[in-house]
mmCIF file of C-alpha atoms in Angstrom:
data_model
loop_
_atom_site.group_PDB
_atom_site.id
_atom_site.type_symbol
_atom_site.label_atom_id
_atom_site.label_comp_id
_atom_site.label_asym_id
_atom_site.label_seq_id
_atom_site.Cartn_x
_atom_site.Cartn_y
_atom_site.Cartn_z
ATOM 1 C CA UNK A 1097 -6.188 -11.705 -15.189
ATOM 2 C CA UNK A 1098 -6.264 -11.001 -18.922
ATOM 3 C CA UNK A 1099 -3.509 -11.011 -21.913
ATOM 4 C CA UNK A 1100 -3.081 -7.007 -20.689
ATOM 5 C CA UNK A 1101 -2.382 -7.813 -17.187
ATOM 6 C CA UNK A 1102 0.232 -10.922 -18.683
ATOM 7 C CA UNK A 1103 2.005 -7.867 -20.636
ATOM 8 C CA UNK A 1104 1.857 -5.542 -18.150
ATOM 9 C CA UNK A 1105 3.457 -7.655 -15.456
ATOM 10 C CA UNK A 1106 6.181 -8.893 -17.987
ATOM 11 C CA UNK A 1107 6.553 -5.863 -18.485
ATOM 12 C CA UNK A 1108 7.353 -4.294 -15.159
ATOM 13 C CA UNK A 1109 8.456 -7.327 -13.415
ATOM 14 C CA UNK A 1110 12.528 -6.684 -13.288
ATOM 15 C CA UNK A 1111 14.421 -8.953 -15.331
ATOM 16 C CA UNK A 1112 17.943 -10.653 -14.516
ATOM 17 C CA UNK A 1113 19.724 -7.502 -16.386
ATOM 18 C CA UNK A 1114 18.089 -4.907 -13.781
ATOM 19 C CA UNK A 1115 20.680 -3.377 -11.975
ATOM 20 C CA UNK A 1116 20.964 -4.341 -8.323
ATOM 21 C CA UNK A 1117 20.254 -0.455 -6.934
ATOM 22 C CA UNK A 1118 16.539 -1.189 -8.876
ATOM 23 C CA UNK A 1119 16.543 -4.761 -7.410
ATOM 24 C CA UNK A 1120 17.761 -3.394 -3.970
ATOM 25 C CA UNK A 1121 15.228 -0.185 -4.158
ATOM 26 C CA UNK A 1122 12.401 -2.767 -5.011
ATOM 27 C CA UNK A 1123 13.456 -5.001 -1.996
ATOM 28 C CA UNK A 1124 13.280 -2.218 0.243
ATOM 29 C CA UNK A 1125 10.375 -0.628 -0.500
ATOM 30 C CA UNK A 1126 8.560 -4.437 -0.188
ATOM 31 C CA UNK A 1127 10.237 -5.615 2.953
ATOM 32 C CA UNK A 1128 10.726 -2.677 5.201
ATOM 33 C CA UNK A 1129 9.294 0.375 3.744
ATOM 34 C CA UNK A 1130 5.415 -0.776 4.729
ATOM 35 C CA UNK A 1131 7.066 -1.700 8.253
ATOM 36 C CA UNK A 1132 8.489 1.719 8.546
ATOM 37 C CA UNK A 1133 4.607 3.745 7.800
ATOM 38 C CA UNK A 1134 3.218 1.965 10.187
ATOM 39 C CA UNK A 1135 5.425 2.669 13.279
ATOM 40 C CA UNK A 1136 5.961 6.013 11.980
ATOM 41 C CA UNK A 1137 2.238 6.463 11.936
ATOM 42 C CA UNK A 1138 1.773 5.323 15.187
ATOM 43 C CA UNK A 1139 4.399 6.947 16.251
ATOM 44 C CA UNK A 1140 2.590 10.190 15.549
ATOM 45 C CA UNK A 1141 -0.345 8.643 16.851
ATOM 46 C CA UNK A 1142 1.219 8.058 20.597
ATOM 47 C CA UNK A 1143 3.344 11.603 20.853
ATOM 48 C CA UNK A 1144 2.944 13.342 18.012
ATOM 49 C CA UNK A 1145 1.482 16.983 18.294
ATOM 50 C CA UNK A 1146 -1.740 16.989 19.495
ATOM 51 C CA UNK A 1147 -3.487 17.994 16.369
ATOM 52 C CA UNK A 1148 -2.142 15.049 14.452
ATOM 53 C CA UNK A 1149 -2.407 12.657 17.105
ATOM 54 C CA UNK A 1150 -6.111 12.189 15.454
ATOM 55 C CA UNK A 1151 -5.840 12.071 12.181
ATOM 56 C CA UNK A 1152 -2.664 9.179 13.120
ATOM 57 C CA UNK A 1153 -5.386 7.180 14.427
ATOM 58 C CA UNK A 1154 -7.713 7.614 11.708
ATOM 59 C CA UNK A 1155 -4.191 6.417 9.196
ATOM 60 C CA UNK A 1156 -3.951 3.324 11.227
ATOM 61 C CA UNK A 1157 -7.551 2.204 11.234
ATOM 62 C CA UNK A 1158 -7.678 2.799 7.338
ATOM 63 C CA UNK A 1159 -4.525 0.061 7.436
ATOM 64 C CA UNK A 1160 -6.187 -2.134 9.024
ATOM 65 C CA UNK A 1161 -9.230 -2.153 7.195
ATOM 66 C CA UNK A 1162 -7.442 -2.040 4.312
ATOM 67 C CA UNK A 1163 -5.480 -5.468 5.223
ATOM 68 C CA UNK A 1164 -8.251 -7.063 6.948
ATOM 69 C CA UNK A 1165 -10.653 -6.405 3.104
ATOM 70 C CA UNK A 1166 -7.575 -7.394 1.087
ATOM 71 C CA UNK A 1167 -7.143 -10.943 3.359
ATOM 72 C CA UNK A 1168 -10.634 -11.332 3.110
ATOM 73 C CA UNK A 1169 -10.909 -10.664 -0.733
ATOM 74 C CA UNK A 1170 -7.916 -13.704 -1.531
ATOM 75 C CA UNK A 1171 -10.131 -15.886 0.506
ATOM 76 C CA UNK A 1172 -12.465 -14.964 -1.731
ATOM 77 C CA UNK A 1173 -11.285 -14.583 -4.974
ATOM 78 C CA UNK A 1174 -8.602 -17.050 -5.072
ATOM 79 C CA UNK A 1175 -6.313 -15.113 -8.506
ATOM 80 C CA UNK A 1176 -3.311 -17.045 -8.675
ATOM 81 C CA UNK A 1177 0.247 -15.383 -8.131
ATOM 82 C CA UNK A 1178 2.663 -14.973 -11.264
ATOM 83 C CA UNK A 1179 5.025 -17.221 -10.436
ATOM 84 C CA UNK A 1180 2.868 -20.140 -9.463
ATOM 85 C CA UNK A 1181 1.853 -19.897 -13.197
ATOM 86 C CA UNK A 1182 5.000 -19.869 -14.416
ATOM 87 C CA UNK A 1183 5.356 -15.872 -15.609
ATOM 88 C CA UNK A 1184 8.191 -13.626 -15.055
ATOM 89 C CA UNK A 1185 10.993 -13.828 -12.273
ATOM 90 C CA UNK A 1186 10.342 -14.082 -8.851
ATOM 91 C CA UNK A 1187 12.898 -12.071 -6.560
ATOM 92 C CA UNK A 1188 11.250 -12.947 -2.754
ATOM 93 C CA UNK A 1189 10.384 -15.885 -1.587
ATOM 94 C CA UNK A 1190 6.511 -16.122 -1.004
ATOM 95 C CA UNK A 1191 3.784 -18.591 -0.407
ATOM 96 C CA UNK A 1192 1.599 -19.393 -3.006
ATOM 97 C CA UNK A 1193 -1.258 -18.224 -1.488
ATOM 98 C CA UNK A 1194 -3.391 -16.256 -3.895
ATOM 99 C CA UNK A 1195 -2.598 -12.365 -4.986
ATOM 100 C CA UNK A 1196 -5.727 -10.573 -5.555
ATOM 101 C CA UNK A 1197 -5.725 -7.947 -4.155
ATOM 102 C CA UNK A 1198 -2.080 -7.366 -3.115
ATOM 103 C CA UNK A 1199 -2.134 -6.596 0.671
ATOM 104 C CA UNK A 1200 0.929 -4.313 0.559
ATOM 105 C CA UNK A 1201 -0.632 -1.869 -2.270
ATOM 106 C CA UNK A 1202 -3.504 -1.786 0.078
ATOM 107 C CA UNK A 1203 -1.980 -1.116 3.111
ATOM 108 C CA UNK A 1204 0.196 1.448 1.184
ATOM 109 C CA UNK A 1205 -2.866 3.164 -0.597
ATOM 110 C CA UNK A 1206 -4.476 4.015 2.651
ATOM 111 C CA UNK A 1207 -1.560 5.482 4.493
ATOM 112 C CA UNK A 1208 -1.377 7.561 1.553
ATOM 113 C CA UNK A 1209 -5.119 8.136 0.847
ATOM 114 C CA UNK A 1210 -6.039 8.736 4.163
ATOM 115 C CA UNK A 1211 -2.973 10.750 4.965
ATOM 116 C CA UNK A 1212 -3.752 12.937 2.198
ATOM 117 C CA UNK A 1213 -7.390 13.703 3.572
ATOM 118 C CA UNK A 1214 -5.567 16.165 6.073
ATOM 119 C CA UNK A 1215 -4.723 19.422 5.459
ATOM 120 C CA UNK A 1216 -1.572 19.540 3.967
ATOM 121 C CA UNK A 1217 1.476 21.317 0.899
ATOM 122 C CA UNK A 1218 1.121 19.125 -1.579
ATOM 123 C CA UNK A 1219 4.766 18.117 -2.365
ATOM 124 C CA UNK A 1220 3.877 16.310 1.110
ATOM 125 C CA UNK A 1221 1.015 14.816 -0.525
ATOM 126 C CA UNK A 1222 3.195 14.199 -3.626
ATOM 127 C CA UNK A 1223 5.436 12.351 -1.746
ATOM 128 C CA UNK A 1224 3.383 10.056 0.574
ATOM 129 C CA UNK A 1225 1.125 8.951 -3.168
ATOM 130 C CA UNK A 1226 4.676 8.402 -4.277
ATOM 131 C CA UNK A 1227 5.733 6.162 -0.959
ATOM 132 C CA UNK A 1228 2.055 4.188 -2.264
ATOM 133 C CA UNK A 1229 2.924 4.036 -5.785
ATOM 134 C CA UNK A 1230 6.947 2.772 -4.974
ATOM 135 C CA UNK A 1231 5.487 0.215 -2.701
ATOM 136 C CA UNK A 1232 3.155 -1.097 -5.085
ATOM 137 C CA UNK A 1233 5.646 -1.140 -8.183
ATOM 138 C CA UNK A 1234 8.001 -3.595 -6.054
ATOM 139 C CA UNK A 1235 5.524 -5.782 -5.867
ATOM 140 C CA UNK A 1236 5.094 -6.106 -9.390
ATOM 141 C CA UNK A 1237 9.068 -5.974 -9.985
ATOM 142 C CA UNK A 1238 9.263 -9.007 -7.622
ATOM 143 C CA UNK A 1239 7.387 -10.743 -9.801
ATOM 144 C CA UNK A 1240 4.782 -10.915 -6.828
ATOM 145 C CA UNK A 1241 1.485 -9.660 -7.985
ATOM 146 C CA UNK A 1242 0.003 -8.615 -11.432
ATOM 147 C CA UNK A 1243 -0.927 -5.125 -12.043
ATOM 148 C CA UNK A 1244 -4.551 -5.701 -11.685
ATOM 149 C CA UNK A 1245 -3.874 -6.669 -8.183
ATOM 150 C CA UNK A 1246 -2.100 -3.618 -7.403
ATOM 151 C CA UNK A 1247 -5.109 -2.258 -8.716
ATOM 152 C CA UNK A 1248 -7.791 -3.243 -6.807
ATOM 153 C CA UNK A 1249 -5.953 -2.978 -3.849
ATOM 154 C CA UNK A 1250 -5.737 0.935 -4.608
ATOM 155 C CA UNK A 1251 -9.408 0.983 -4.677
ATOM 156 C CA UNK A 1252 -9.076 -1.335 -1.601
ATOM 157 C CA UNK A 1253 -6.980 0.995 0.430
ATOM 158 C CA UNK A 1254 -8.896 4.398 -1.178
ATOM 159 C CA UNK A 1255 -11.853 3.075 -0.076
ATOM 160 C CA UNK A 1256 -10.550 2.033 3.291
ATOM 161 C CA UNK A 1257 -9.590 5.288 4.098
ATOM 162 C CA UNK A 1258 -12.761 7.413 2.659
ATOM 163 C CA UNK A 1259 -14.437 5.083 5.059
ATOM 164 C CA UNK A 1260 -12.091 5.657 8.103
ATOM 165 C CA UNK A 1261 -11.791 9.142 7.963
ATOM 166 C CA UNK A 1262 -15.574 9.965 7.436
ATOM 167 C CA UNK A 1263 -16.082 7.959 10.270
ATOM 168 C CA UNK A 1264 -13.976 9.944 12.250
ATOM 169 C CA UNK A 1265 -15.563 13.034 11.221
ATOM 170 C CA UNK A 1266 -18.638 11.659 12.422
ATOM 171 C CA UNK A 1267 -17.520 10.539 15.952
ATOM 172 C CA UNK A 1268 -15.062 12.987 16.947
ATOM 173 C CA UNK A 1269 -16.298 15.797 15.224
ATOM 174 C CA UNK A 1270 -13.452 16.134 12.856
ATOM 175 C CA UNK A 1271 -14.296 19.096 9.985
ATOM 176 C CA UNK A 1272 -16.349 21.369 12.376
ATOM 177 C CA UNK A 1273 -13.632 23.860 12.898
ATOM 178 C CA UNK A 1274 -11.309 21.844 14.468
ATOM 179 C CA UNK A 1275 -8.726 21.493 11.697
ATOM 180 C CA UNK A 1276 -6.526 23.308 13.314
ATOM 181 C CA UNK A 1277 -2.959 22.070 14.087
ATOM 182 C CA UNK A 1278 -3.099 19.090 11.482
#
């Protein structure tokens, strides 16, 4: 964490003037908007059309690699949250267990990231980065996470899902014709 991250997260962490739609859109998109990808995803995954069945799967495994490196990387790292140091407001409750990377902006990223590696119009891609990029914002405006731990979790959760999907092109053959239907 330097002086930039300090401003940064003052910055964007909301403030007691922030209007309660803000505060409520920032609550949601923490507390029930990461719930709501995954059973949508697996969803999909279970009876969705059989060409996206697949590439479901392939979103769920980057998830879970992406949560599984971020818990892993706390352990690790051990970055301090901004409200056990005193900065900003905290909205949510939430242990002080360290916040680098954030797990959410992971998790987020490689929906997104991997979801985007299909075939797809791109205000569809616009919206699930967007989806990635709301999540990660609340947990900045919740005074939850600095900015360079929304960071690395994007390169977290990007990196989760290059690795998911390429294996899946590997094992199942995905990218030899078979594109069709995703």
């Amino acid at each position: 964490m330097t002086a930039l991250d300090q401003t940064a997260f003052l910055w964007l962490n909301l403030g007691p003037q922030t209007p309660s739609s803000v505060l409520n859109l920032a609550l949601f998109a923490t507390q029930y908007l990461p719930h709501w990808l995954v059973a949508t995803t697996l969803t999909v995954a279970l009876v969705g059309r059989q060409g996206w069945r697949g590439q479901a799967w392939k979103v769920l495994a980057s998830i879970a690699l992406a949560v599984l490196l971020a818990h892993w990387l706390k352990q690790v790292a051990q970055f301090p949250r901004p409200f056990t140091l005193g900065l900003g407001i905290q909205w949510l409750p939430h242990g002080q267990s360290a916040g680098f990377p954030s797990s959410h902006a992971a998790m987020a990223m490689a929906f997104a990231a991997s979801a985007c590696l299909a075939p797809m119009p791109w205000a569809v891609r616009s919206l699930l980065i967007g989806v990635a990029l709301l999540v990660s914002w609340s947990r900045i405006a919740l005074g939850l996470h600095f900015p360079s731990d929304v960071l690395a979790a994007w390169c977290v959760g990007g990196a989760s899902a290059l690795a998911m999907q390429s294996a899946g092109r590997a094992t199942h053959g995905f990218g030899k014709g078979t594109r069709r239907g995703i």
